[in-house]
CSV table of C-alpha atoms in Angstrom, one decimal:
chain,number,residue,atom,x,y,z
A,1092,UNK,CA,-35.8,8.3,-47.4
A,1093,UNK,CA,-32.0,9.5,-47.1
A,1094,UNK,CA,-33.2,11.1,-43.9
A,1095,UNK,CA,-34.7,8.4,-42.5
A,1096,UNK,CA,-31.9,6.2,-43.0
A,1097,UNK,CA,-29.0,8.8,-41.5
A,1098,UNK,CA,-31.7,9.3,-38.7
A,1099,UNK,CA,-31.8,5.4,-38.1
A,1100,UNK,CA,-27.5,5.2,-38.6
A,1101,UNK,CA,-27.3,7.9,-36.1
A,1102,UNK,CA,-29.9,5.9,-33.5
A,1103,UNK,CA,-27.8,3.1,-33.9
A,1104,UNK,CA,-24.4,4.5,-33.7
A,1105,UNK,CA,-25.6,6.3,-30.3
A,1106,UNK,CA,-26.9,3.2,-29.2
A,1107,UNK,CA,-24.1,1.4,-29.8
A,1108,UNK,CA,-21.9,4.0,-27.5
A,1109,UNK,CA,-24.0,4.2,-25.0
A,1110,UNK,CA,-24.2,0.2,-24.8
A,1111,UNK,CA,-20.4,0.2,-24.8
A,1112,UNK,CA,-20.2,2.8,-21.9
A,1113,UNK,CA,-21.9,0.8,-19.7
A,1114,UNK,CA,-19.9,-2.1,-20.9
A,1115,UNK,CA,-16.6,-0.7,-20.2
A,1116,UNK,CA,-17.5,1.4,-17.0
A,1117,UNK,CA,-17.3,-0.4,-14.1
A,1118,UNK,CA,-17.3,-0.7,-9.8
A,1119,UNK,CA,-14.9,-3.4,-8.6
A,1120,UNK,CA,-14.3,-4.3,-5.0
A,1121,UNK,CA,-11.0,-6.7,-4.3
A,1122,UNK,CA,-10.8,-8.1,-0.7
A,1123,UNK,CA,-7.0,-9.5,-0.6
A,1124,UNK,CA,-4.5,-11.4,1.5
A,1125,UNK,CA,-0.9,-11.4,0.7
A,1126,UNK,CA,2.6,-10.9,2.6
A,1127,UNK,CA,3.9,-7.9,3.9
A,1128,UNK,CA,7.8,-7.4,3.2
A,1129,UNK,CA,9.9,-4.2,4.4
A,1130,UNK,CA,13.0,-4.4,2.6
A,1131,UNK,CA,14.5,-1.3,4.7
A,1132,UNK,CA,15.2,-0.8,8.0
A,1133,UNK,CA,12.5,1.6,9.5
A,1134,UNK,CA,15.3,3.6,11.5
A,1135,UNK,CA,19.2,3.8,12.3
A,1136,UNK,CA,21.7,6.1,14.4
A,1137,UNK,CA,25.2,4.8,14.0
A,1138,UNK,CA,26.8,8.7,14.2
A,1139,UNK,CA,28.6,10.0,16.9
A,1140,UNK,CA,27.7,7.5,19.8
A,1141,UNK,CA,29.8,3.8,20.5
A,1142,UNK,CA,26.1,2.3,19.9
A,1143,UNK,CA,24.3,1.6,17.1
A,1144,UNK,CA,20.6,1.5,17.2
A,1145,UNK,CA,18.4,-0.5,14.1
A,1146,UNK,CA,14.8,-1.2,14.2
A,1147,UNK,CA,13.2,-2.9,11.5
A,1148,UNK,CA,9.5,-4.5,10.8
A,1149,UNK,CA,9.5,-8.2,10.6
A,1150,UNK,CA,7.8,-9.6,7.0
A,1151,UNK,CA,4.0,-10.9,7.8
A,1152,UNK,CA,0.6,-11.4,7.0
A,1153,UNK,CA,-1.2,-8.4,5.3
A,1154,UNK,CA,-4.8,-8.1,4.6
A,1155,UNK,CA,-6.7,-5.4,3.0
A,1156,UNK,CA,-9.3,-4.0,-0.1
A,1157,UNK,CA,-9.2,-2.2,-2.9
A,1158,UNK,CA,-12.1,-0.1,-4.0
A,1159,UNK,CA,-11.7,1.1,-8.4
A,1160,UNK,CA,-14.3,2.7,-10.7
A,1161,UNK,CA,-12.5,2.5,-14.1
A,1162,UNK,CA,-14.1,4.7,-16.9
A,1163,UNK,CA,-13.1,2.5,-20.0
A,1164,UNK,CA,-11.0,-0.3,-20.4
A,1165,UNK,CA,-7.5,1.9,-19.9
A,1166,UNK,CA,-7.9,4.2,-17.1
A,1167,UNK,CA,-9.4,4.3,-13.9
A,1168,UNK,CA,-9.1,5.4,-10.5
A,1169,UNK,CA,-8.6,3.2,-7.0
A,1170,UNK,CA,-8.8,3.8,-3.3
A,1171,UNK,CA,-7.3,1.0,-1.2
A,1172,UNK,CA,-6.2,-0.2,2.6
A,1173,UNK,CA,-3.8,-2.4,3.9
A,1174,UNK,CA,-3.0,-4.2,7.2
A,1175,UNK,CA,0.1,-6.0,8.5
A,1176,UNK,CA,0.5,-7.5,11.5
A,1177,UNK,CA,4.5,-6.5,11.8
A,1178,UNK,CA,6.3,-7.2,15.0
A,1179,UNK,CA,8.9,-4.6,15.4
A,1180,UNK,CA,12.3,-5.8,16.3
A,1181,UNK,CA,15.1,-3.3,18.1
A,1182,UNK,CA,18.4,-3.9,18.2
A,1183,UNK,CA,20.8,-2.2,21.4
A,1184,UNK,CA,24.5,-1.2,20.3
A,1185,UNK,CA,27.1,-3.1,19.1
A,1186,UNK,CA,29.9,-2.0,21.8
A,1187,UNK,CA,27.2,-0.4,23.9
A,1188,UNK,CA,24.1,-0.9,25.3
A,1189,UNK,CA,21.0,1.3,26.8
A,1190,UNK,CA,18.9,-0.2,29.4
A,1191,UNK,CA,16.1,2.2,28.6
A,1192,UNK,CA,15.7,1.5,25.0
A,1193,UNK,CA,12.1,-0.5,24.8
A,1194,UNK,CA,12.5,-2.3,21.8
A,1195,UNK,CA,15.4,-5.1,23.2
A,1196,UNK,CA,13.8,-7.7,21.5
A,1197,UNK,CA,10.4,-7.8,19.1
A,1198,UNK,CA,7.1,-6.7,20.0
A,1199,UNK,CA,3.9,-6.4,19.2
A,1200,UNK,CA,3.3,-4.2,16.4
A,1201,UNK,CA,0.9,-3.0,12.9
A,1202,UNK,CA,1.4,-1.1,9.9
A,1203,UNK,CA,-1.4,0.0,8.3
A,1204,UNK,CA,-1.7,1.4,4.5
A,1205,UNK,CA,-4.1,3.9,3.0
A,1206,UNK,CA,-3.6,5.1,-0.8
A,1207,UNK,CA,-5.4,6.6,-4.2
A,1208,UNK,CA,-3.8,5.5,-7.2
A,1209,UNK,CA,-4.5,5.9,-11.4
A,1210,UNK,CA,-4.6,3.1,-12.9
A,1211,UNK,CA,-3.9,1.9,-16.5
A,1212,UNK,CA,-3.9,-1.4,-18.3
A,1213,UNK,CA,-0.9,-2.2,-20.0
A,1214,UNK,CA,-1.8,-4.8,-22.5
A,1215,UNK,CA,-4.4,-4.5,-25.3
A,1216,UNK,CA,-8.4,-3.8,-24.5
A,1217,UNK,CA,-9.1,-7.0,-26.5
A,1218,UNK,CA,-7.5,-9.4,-24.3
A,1219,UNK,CA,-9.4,-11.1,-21.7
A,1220,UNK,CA,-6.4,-11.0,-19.1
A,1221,UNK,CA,-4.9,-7.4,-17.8
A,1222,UNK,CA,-1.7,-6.3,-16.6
A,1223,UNK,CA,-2.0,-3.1,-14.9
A,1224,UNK,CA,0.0,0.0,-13.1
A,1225,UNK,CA,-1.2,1.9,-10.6
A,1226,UNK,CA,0.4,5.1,-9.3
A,1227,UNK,CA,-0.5,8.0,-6.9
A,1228,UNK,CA,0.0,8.9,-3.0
A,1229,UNK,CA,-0.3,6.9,0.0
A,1230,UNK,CA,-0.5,7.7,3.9
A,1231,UNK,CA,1.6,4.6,5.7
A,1232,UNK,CA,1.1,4.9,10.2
A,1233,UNK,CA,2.4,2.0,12.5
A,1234,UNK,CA,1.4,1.7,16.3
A,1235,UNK,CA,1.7,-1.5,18.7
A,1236,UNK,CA,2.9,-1.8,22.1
A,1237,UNK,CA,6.7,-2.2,20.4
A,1238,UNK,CA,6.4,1.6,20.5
A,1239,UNK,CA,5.5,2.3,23.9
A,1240,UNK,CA,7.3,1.4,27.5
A,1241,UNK,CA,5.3,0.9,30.3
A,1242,UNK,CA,2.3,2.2,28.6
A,1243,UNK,CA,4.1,5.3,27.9
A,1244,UNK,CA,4.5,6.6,24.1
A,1245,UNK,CA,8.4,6.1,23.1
A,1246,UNK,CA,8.5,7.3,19.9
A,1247,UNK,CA,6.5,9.9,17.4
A,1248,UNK,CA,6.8,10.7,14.0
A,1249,UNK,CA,4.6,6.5,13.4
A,1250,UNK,CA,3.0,8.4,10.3
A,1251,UNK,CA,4.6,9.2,7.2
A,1252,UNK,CA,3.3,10.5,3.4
A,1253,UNK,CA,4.6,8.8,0.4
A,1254,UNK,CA,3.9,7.2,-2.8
A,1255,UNK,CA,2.8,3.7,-3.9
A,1256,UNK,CA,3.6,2.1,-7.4
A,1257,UNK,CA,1.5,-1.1,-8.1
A,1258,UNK,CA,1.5,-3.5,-10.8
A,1259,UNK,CA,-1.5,-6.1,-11.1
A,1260,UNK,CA,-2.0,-9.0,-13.6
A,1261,UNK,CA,-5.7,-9.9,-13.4
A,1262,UNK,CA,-7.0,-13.6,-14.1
A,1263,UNK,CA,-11.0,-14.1,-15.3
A,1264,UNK,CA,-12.8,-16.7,-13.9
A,1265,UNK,CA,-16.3,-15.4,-14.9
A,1266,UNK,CA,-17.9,-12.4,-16.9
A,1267,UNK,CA,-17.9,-10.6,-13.2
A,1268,UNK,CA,-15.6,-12.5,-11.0
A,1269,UNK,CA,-11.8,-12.5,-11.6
A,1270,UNK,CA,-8.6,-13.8,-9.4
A,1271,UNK,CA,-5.8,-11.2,-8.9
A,1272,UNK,CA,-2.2,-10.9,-8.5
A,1273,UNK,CA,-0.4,-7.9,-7.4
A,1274,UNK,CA,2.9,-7.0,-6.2
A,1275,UNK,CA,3.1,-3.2,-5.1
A,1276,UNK,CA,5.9,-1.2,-3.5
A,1277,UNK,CA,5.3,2.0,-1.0
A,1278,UNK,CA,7.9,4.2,-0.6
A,1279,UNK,CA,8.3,7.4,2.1
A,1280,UNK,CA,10.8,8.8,4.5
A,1281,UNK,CA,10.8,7.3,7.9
A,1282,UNK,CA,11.1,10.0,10.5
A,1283,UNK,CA,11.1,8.5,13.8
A,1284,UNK,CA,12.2,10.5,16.8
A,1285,UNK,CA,12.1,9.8,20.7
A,1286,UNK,CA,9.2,11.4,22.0
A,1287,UNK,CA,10.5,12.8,25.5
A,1288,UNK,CA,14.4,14.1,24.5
A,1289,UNK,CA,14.8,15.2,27.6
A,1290,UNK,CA,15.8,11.1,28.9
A,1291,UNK,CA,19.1,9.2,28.4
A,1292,UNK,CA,17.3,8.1,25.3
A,1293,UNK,CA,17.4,11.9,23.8
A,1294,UNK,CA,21.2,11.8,22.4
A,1295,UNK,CA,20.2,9.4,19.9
A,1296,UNK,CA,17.6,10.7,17.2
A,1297,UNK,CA,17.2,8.6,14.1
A,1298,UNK,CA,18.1,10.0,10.5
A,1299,UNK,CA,15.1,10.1,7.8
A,1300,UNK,CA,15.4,6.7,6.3
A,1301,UNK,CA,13.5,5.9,2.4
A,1302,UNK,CA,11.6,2.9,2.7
A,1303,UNK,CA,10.5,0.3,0.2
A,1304,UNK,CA,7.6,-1.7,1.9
A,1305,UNK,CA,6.4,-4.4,-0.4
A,1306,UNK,CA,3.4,-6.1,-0.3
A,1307,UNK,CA,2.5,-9.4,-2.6
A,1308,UNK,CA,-0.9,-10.4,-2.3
A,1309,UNK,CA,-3.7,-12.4,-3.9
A,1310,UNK,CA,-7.2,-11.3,-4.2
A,1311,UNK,CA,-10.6,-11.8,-5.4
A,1312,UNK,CA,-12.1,-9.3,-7.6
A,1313,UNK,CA,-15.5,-8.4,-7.6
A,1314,UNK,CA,-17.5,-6.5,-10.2
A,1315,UNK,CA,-20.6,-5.1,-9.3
A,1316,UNK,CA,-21.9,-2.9,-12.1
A,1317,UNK,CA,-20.7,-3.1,-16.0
C-alpha cells in the first residue's frame, strides 16, 4: 500500500513538472514600431586641417521584430532586427569648405540592426507584468544614397560590431497577447573612412567614434506555444 501511494506521489509530482514546463516555456514573436534616436555623431575630423567635418543620423521612424524562446519564467534567449529610415546630414568646415564632400546637406539614408541577446526578468515570477534586461552582441550597417556621389561608393567601413543593452517592461492583455515597451541602447565604434584616398577628400579620415543609438519602441507581443 505504501508503495502504491509513493508510486502515485511520484506520478503526480512528475506530472506536475512536466505541466509546469510547458507552462513556463515559451515562443514569442513581437513585431514593433518605435523611434530611432542616435545620440552621437556617426563621424568627426577637426585635427590638423582649417575644416571640420561632422556627420550625424537624423532621429526617425524604426520598425522591426523580435524573435525569444524563454526556457522558464527568468531566462531566455532573443534574436531581433531593426530598421530606421535615417537621413544622414554632413556638415562642410567651419573656416573651410570642400566642394567634393557629398554629404552638403541630408540625404537619403537607413540604418539597419541585427542582435542576439539573454534575457532575464527582473521582477518576481508571480507577477503578471515583467520588467526585463536583455544583453548580448549586435551587428549595426547603414547604406543610402547619402553615402555615395554620383552613384559612386564615398565611404566604407558602413558596418560595425557592438553590443546592445535592452530593458523591456511587458503589459498583459490576454493569457497569450501582451503590449510592450522597450527602450534599448546599441553601442559600437564608428569607423568610417573615404573609400578612394587617393582624391582631395583623402586628407581627412574620420577617428573611431563610440556610439549610443537608442531606439524606443512599442510592440505587440505574440505567444505562440506555452
Amino acid at each position: 500500500m505504501r508503495l502504491n501511494r509513493s508510486l502515485l506521489l511520484v506520478g503526480i509530482l512528475a506530472a506536475s513538472a512536466a505541466g509546469a514546463q510547458q507552462t513556463n516555456r515559451r515562443f514569442v514573436i513581437t513585431p514593433y514600431a518605435g523611434a530611432f534616436v542616435p545620440a552621437t555623431r556617426l563621424a568627426e575630423f577637426t585635427e590638423g586641417v582649417t575644416s571640420t567635418l561632422s556627420i550625424k543620423q537624423r532621429s526617425a521612424l524604426a520598425l522591426g521584430a523580435n524573435a525569444s524562446y524563454w526556457f522558464n519564467d527568468l531566462a531566455g534567449f532573443e534574436i531581433g532586427g531593426a530598421w530606421a529610415f535615417s537621413d544622414a546630414t554632413g556638415s562642410p568646415g567651419l573656416s573651410g569648405e570642400i566642394p567634393t564632400f557629398p554629404l552638403t546637406g541630408p540625404h537619403s539614408a537607413y540604418v539597419a540592426f541585427g542582435s542576439a541577446k539573454l534575457m532575464v526578468n527582473l521582477l518576481k515570477v508571480t507577477e503578471r507584468s515583467a520588467l526585463r534586461l536583455g544583453v548580448g552582441p549586435a551587428i549595426i550597417t547603414r547604406g543610402g544614397n547619402a553615402f555615395k556621389h554620383r552613384d559612386q561608393t564615398v565611404f566604407e567601413g558602413l558596418t560595425d560590431v557592438g553590443g546592445v543593452v535592452s530593458l523591456c517592461s511587458r503589459i498583459p492583455m490576454t493569457d497569450f497577447l501582451s503590449l510592450r515597451l522597450r527602450a534599448e541602447n546599441y553601442m559600437y565604434p564608428a569607423k568610417m573612412k573615404f573609400a578612394n584616398p587617393d582624391n582631395v577628400l583623402g586628407e581627412y579620415q574620420f577617428k573611431s567614434r563610440l556610439q549610443n543609438d537608442l531606439i524606443f519602441s512599442a510592440g505587440l507581443q505574440m505567444v505562440f506555444w506555452r
